[in-house]
Amino acid sequence: MARVQRMLDCCAELLDEAGYDNLSTTRIAERAGVAIGSVYQFFPDKKAITQALGLRFLDQFGTRVSTRLSEATITHWTGAVDIIVDEYIDMHRNVPGFRSLHFGDIVDPRLLSGGTDNNRVISTQLRKIIVSVTGIPDSEALDQAVHVAVESADAVLKLAFRDDPEGDPDLVYETKRMVSSYLTDFSQRHGGAPQW
């Protein structure tokens, strides 16, 4: 496991340094200080390594969001949305490889789970976390609302980072405002309290 984690760490570093197009299993093996055969023992190609890295990022993101949400006293969608967006922004700024790979969309929009869109995988995980932490009843309507929120946030956050490596603060704010408004409206239309 330590070898695999080292390979993933080196993959993340190389993605930030040179991008996916210049990534290779040979470069990862050299950086990790392992034989190329060790890489192939776990990963058939660079796409498989980036998939594993994307899944690691998804786990990290889920853990960070779950921890923050469970520690916070949240009575309104805005609190949950702020936490989720803030964790994404922090990973983008501080986790090696994340700004280059995100959850894998630069490689394949279905990298995380074979036939499922990456954003769909993310929205499903976030919905489960929100239901678990807040006690909001799960439903198909909530599933769709969280998926729309993730797709919308993803588009505006990509715009926020397009020209500003730290993320344009005005666009980050607009992301939070847009998603919070949408989810609050969703809740009111589906019989929830105005805050949820």
PDB file of C-alpha atoms in Angstrom:
ATOM      1  CA  MET A   1       0.000   0.000   0.000  1.00  0.00           C
ATOM      2  CA  ALA A   2       2.814   2.410   0.798  1.00  0.00           C
ATOM      3  CA  ARG A   3       4.282   1.854  -2.689  1.00  0.00           C
ATOM      4  CA  VAL A   4       0.920   2.510  -4.332  1.00  0.00           C
ATOM      5  CA  GLN A   5       0.400   5.685  -2.298  1.00  0.00           C
ATOM      6  CA  ARG A   6       3.898   6.863  -3.270  1.00  0.00           C
ATOM      7  CA  MET A   7       3.090   6.246  -6.943  1.00  0.00           C
ATOM      8  CA  LEU A   8      -0.136   8.234  -6.587  1.00  0.00           C
ATOM      9  CA  ASP A   9       1.726  11.060  -4.814  1.00  0.00           C
ATOM     10  CA  CYS A  10       4.273  11.153  -7.647  1.00  0.00           C
ATOM     11  CA  CYS A  11       1.492  11.079 -10.237  1.00  0.00           C
ATOM     12  CA  ALA A  12      -0.076  14.116  -8.535  1.00  0.00           C
ATOM     13  CA  GLU A  13       3.243  15.996  -8.533  1.00  0.00           C
ATOM     14  CA  LEU A  14       3.878  15.237 -12.191  1.00  0.00           C
ATOM     15  CA  LEU A  15       0.371  16.304 -13.192  1.00  0.00           C
ATOM     16  CA  ASP A  16       0.967  19.706 -11.592  1.00  0.00           C
ATOM     17  CA  GLU A  17       4.414  20.021 -13.146  1.00  0.00           C
ATOM     18  CA  ALA A  18       3.769  18.868 -16.705  1.00  0.00           C
ATOM     19  CA  GLY A  19       0.089  18.008 -17.223  1.00  0.00           C
ATOM     20  CA  TYR A  20      -1.644  14.797 -18.232  1.00  0.00           C
ATOM     21  CA  ASP A  21      -0.309  14.782 -21.793  1.00  0.00           C
ATOM     22  CA  ASN A  22       3.276  14.593 -20.512  1.00  0.00           C
ATOM     23  CA  LEU A  23       2.511  12.027 -17.821  1.00  0.00           C
ATOM     24  CA  SER A  24       3.814   8.498 -18.339  1.00  0.00           C
ATOM     25  CA  THR A  25       4.164   5.345 -16.305  1.00  0.00           C
ATOM     26  CA  THR A  26       7.929   5.576 -16.827  1.00  0.00           C
ATOM     27  CA  ARG A  27       8.079   9.081 -15.342  1.00  0.00           C
ATOM     28  CA  ILE A  28       5.926   7.986 -12.393  1.00  0.00           C
ATOM     29  CA  ALA A  29       8.174   4.969 -11.750  1.00  0.00           C
ATOM     30  CA  GLU A  30      11.303   7.139 -11.888  1.00  0.00           C
ATOM     31  CA  ARG A  31       9.842   9.758  -9.550  1.00  0.00           C
ATOM     32  CA  ALA A  32       8.589   7.103  -7.111  1.00  0.00           C
ATOM     33  CA  GLY A  33      11.909   5.253  -7.178  1.00  0.00           C
ATOM     34  CA  VAL A  34      10.337   1.964  -8.214  1.00  0.00           C
ATOM     35  CA  ALA A  35      10.838  -0.368 -11.142  1.00  0.00           C
ATOM     36  CA  ILE A  36       8.414   0.099 -14.035  1.00  0.00           C
ATOM     37  CA  GLY A  37       7.221  -3.449 -13.371  1.00  0.00           C
ATOM     38  CA  SER A  38       6.029  -2.313  -9.946  1.00  0.00           C
ATOM     39  CA  VAL A  39       3.839   0.309 -11.585  1.00  0.00           C
ATOM     40  CA  TYR A  40       2.394  -2.247 -14.011  1.00  0.00           C
ATOM     41  CA  GLN A  41       1.767  -4.639 -11.135  1.00  0.00           C
ATOM     42  CA  PHE A  42      -0.937  -2.229  -9.936  1.00  0.00           C
ATOM     43  CA  PHE A  43      -1.779  -0.042 -12.947  1.00  0.00           C
ATOM     44  CA  PRO A  44      -1.912  -1.067 -16.620  1.00  0.00           C
ATOM     45  CA  ASP A  45      -1.449   2.499 -17.883  1.00  0.00           C
ATOM     46  CA  LYS A  46      -1.413   6.165 -16.919  1.00  0.00           C
ATOM     47  CA  LYS A  47      -5.193   6.416 -17.169  1.00  0.00           C
ATOM     48  CA  ALA A  48      -5.563   3.741 -14.484  1.00  0.00           C
ATOM     49  CA  ILE A  49      -3.183   5.649 -12.214  1.00  0.00           C
ATOM     50  CA  THR A  50      -5.078   8.894 -12.706  1.00  0.00           C
ATOM     51  CA  GLN A  51      -8.336   7.042 -12.020  1.00  0.00           C
ATOM     52  CA  ALA A  52      -6.928   5.799  -8.709  1.00  0.00           C
ATOM     53  CA  LEU A  53      -5.759   9.323  -7.910  1.00  0.00           C
ATOM     54  CA  GLY A  54      -9.193  10.745  -8.788  1.00  0.00           C
ATOM     55  CA  LEU A  55     -10.837   8.195  -6.485  1.00  0.00           C
ATOM     56  CA  ARG A  56      -8.396   9.118  -3.730  1.00  0.00           C
ATOM     57  CA  PHE A  57      -9.354  12.771  -4.206  1.00  0.00           C
ATOM     58  CA  LEU A  58     -13.037  11.821  -4.045  1.00  0.00           C
ATOM     59  CA  ASP A  59     -12.433   9.972  -0.754  1.00  0.00           C
ATOM     60  CA  GLN A  60     -10.480  12.918   0.658  1.00  0.00           C
ATOM     61  CA  PHE A  61     -13.182  15.357  -0.397  1.00  0.00           C
ATOM     62  CA  GLY A  62     -15.942  13.199   1.081  1.00  0.00           C
ATOM     63  CA  THR A  63     -14.073  12.802   4.369  1.00  0.00           C
ATOM     64  CA  ARG A  64     -13.327  16.512   4.624  1.00  0.00           C
ATOM     65  CA  VAL A  65     -16.926  17.494   3.864  1.00  0.00           C
ATOM     66  CA  SER A  66     -18.366  14.878   6.269  1.00  0.00           C
ATOM     67  CA  THR A  67     -16.069  15.996   9.068  1.00  0.00           C
ATOM     68  CA  ARG A  68     -16.806  19.684   8.586  1.00  0.00           C
ATOM     69  CA  LEU A  69     -20.569  19.164   8.283  1.00  0.00           C
ATOM     70  CA  SER A  70     -20.730  16.945  11.369  1.00  0.00           C
ATOM     71  CA  GLU A  71     -18.755  19.493  13.404  1.00  0.00           C
ATOM     72  CA  ALA A  72     -20.856  22.474  12.276  1.00  0.00           C
ATOM     73  CA  THR A  73     -24.257  23.590  13.466  1.00  0.00           C
ATOM     74  CA  ILE A  74     -26.090  24.017  10.200  1.00  0.00           C
ATOM     75  CA  THR A  75     -29.643  25.293   9.989  1.00  0.00           C
ATOM     76  CA  HIS A  76     -29.664  26.469   6.385  1.00  0.00           C
ATOM     77  CA  TRP A  77     -28.509  25.244   2.994  1.00  0.00           C
ATOM     78  CA  THR A  78     -26.031  28.110   2.827  1.00  0.00           C
ATOM     79  CA  GLY A  79     -23.999  26.630   5.673  1.00  0.00           C
ATOM     80  CA  ALA A  80     -23.661  23.265   3.955  1.00  0.00           C
ATOM     81  CA  VAL A  81     -22.998  24.827   0.558  1.00  0.00           C
ATOM     82  CA  ASP A  82     -20.314  27.129   2.000  1.00  0.00           C
ATOM     83  CA  ILE A  83     -18.542  24.167   3.609  1.00  0.00           C
ATOM     84  CA  ILE A  84     -18.680  22.019   0.468  1.00  0.00           C
ATOM     85  CA  VAL A  85     -17.454  24.799  -1.824  1.00  0.00           C
ATOM     86  CA  ASP A  86     -14.766  25.870   0.675  1.00  0.00           C
ATOM     87  CA  GLU A  87     -13.405  22.310   0.880  1.00  0.00           C
ATOM     88  CA  TYR A  88     -13.306  22.075  -2.923  1.00  0.00           C
ATOM     89  CA  ILE A  89     -11.485  25.425  -3.132  1.00  0.00           C
ATOM     90  CA  ASP A  90      -9.005  24.405  -0.429  1.00  0.00           C
ATOM     91  CA  MET A  91      -8.221  21.145  -2.226  1.00  0.00           C
ATOM     92  CA  HIS A  92      -7.810  23.028  -5.493  1.00  0.00           C
ATOM     93  CA  ARG A  93      -5.318  25.376  -3.875  1.00  0.00           C
ATOM     94  CA  ASN A  94      -3.449  23.007  -1.559  1.00  0.00           C
ATOM     95  CA  VAL A  95      -3.698  19.329  -2.532  1.00  0.00           C
ATOM     96  CA  PRO A  96      -1.008  18.320  -5.044  1.00  0.00           C
ATOM     97  CA  GLY A  97      -2.487  17.187  -8.342  1.00  0.00           C
ATOM     98  CA  PHE A  98      -6.041  18.260  -7.577  1.00  0.00           C
ATOM     99  CA  ARG A  99      -5.963  21.503  -9.561  1.00  0.00           C
ATOM    100  CA  SER A 100      -4.691  19.541 -12.567  1.00  0.00           C
ATOM    101  CA  LEU A 101      -6.967  16.496 -12.307  1.00  0.00           C
ATOM    102  CA  HIS A 102      -9.955  17.575 -10.180  1.00  0.00           C
ATOM    103  CA  PHE A 103     -11.936  14.344 -10.050  1.00  0.00           C
ATOM    104  CA  GLY A 104     -10.646  13.132 -13.407  1.00  0.00           C
ATOM    105  CA  ASP A 105     -12.585  15.221 -15.897  1.00  0.00           C
ATOM    106  CA  ILE A 106      -9.457  16.278 -17.792  1.00  0.00           C
ATOM    107  CA  VAL A 107      -8.794  12.629 -18.588  1.00  0.00           C
ATOM    108  CA  ASP A 108     -12.278  11.223 -19.011  1.00  0.00           C
ATOM    109  CA  PRO A 109     -15.668  12.606 -17.893  1.00  0.00           C
ATOM    110  CA  ARG A 110     -16.459   9.060 -16.688  1.00  0.00           C
ATOM    111  CA  LEU A 111     -13.112   8.277 -15.082  1.00  0.00           C
ATOM    112  CA  LEU A 112     -14.306   7.652 -11.529  1.00  0.00           C
ATOM    113  CA  SER A 113     -16.831   4.959 -12.336  1.00  0.00           C
ATOM    114  CA  GLY A 114     -16.819   3.339 -15.759  1.00  0.00           C
ATOM    115  CA  GLY A 115     -20.161   4.326 -17.267  1.00  0.00           C
ATOM    116  CA  THR A 116     -21.173   7.103 -14.872  1.00  0.00           C
ATOM    117  CA  ASP A 117     -20.358  10.797 -15.222  1.00  0.00           C
ATOM    118  CA  ASN A 118     -17.795  12.030 -12.691  1.00  0.00           C
ATOM    119  CA  ASN A 119     -20.180  14.753 -11.509  1.00  0.00           C
ATOM    120  CA  ARG A 120     -22.878  12.125 -10.998  1.00  0.00           C
ATOM    121  CA  VAL A 121     -20.538  10.121  -8.773  1.00  0.00           C
ATOM    122  CA  ILE A 122     -19.746  13.288  -6.800  1.00  0.00           C
ATOM    123  CA  SER A 123     -23.385  14.338  -6.456  1.00  0.00           C
ATOM    124  CA  THR A 124     -24.379  10.870  -5.235  1.00  0.00           C
ATOM    125  CA  GLN A 125     -21.673  10.927  -2.587  1.00  0.00           C
ATOM    126  CA  LEU A 126     -22.565  14.454  -1.474  1.00  0.00           C
ATOM    127  CA  ARG A 127     -26.279  13.600  -1.285  1.00  0.00           C
ATOM    128  CA  LYS A 128     -25.510  10.624   0.962  1.00  0.00           C
ATOM    129  CA  ILE A 129     -23.329  12.790   3.197  1.00  0.00           C
ATOM    130  CA  ILE A 130     -25.967  15.529   3.440  1.00  0.00           C
ATOM    131  CA  VAL A 131     -28.721  13.025   4.254  1.00  0.00           C
ATOM    132  CA  SER A 132     -26.529  11.312   6.837  1.00  0.00           C
ATOM    133  CA  VAL A 133     -25.435  14.490   8.598  1.00  0.00           C
ATOM    134  CA  THR A 134     -28.602  16.583   8.399  1.00  0.00           C
ATOM    135  CA  GLY A 135     -31.319  13.945   8.549  1.00  0.00           C
ATOM    136  CA  ILE A 136     -33.024  15.378   5.458  1.00  0.00           C
ATOM    137  CA  PRO A 137     -35.180  12.615   3.934  1.00  0.00           C
ATOM    138  CA  ASP A 138     -33.605  11.041   0.862  1.00  0.00           C
ATOM    139  CA  SER A 139     -35.620  11.011  -2.333  1.00  0.00           C
ATOM    140  CA  GLU A 140     -35.318  10.979  -6.105  1.00  0.00           C
ATOM    141  CA  ALA A 141     -36.149  14.686  -6.105  1.00  0.00           C
ATOM    142  CA  LEU A 142     -33.277  15.397  -3.686  1.00  0.00           C
ATOM    143  CA  ASP A 143     -30.984  13.257  -5.828  1.00  0.00           C
ATOM    144  CA  GLN A 144     -31.837  15.349  -8.871  1.00  0.00           C
ATOM    145  CA  ALA A 145     -31.512  18.640  -6.974  1.00  0.00           C
ATOM    146  CA  VAL A 146     -28.056  17.796  -5.636  1.00  0.00           C
ATOM    147  CA  HIS A 147     -26.978  16.626  -9.086  1.00  0.00           C
ATOM    148  CA  VAL A 148     -28.139  19.906 -10.672  1.00  0.00           C
ATOM    149  CA  ALA A 149     -26.364  21.824  -7.900  1.00  0.00           C
ATOM    150  CA  VAL A 150     -23.089  19.935  -8.488  1.00  0.00           C
ATOM    151  CA  GLU A 151     -23.253  20.429 -12.268  1.00  0.00           C
ATOM    152  CA  SER A 152     -23.973  24.135 -11.839  1.00  0.00           C
ATOM    153  CA  ALA A 153     -21.274  24.660  -9.223  1.00  0.00           C
ATOM    154  CA  ASP A 154     -18.753  22.758 -11.333  1.00  0.00           C
ATOM    155  CA  ALA A 155     -19.351  25.031 -14.328  1.00  0.00           C
ATOM    156  CA  VAL A 156     -18.993  28.279 -12.383  1.00  0.00           C
ATOM    157  CA  LEU A 157     -15.999  27.067 -10.342  1.00  0.00           C
ATOM    158  CA  LYS A 158     -14.202  26.088 -13.559  1.00  0.00           C
ATOM    159  CA  LEU A 159     -14.812  29.645 -14.711  1.00  0.00           C
ATOM    160  CA  ALA A 160     -13.511  30.973 -11.371  1.00  0.00           C
ATOM    161  CA  PHE A 161     -10.213  29.137 -11.842  1.00  0.00           C
ATOM    162  CA  ARG A 162      -9.863  29.677 -15.596  1.00  0.00           C
ATOM    163  CA  ASP A 163      -7.881  32.925 -15.274  1.00  0.00           C
ATOM    164  CA  ASP A 164      -7.115  33.015 -11.568  1.00  0.00           C
ATOM    165  CA  PRO A 165      -5.076  30.139 -10.060  1.00  0.00           C
ATOM    166  CA  GLU A 166      -6.505  30.962  -6.611  1.00  0.00           C
ATOM    167  CA  GLY A 167     -10.088  31.153  -7.871  1.00  0.00           C
ATOM    168  CA  ASP A 168     -11.805  34.463  -8.577  1.00  0.00           C
ATOM    169  CA  PRO A 169     -13.421  35.319  -5.195  1.00  0.00           C
ATOM    170  CA  ASP A 170     -16.433  36.990  -6.840  1.00  0.00           C
ATOM    171  CA  LEU A 171     -17.180  33.868  -8.879  1.00  0.00           C
ATOM    172  CA  VAL A 172     -16.694  31.637  -5.835  1.00  0.00           C
ATOM    173  CA  TYR A 173     -19.202  33.821  -3.991  1.00  0.00           C
ATOM    174  CA  GLU A 174     -21.618  33.635  -6.936  1.00  0.00           C
ATOM    175  CA  THR A 175     -21.304  29.839  -6.937  1.00  0.00           C
ATOM    176  CA  LYS A 176     -22.299  29.681  -3.285  1.00  0.00           C
ATOM    177  CA  ARG A 177     -25.155  32.127  -3.769  1.00  0.00           C
ATOM    178  CA  MET A 178     -26.500  30.341  -6.839  1.00  0.00           C
ATOM    179  CA  VAL A 179     -26.428  26.853  -5.296  1.00  0.00           C
ATOM    180  CA  SER A 180     -27.843  28.002  -1.943  1.00  0.00           C
ATOM    181  CA  SER A 181     -30.705  29.828  -3.652  1.00  0.00           C
ATOM    182  CA  TYR A 182     -31.489  26.855  -5.842  1.00  0.00           C
ATOM    183  CA  LEU A 183     -31.475  24.351  -2.970  1.00  0.00           C
ATOM    184  CA  THR A 184     -33.528  26.619  -0.714  1.00  0.00           C
ATOM    185  CA  ASP A 185     -36.100  26.984  -3.482  1.00  0.00           C
ATOM    186  CA  PHE A 186     -36.055  23.213  -4.021  1.00  0.00           C
ATOM    187  CA  SER A 187     -36.734  22.646  -0.335  1.00  0.00           C
ATOM    188  CA  GLN A 188     -39.633  25.098  -0.237  1.00  0.00           C
ATOM    189  CA  ARG A 189     -41.200  23.495  -3.322  1.00  0.00           C
ATOM    190  CA  HIS A 190     -40.931  20.041  -1.746  1.00  0.00           C
ATOM    191  CA  GLY A 191     -42.534  20.829   1.605  1.00  0.00           C
ATOM    192  CA  GLY A 192     -39.368  21.377   3.627  1.00  0.00           C
ATOM    193  CA  ALA A 193     -38.833  24.170   6.068  1.00  0.00           C
ATOM    194  CA  PRO A 194     -37.753  27.370   4.320  1.00  0.00           C
ATOM    195  CA  GLN A 195     -34.179  26.991   5.570  1.00  0.00           C
ATOM    196  CA  TRP A 196     -33.871  23.453   4.153  1.00  0.00           C
TER     197      TRP A 196
END
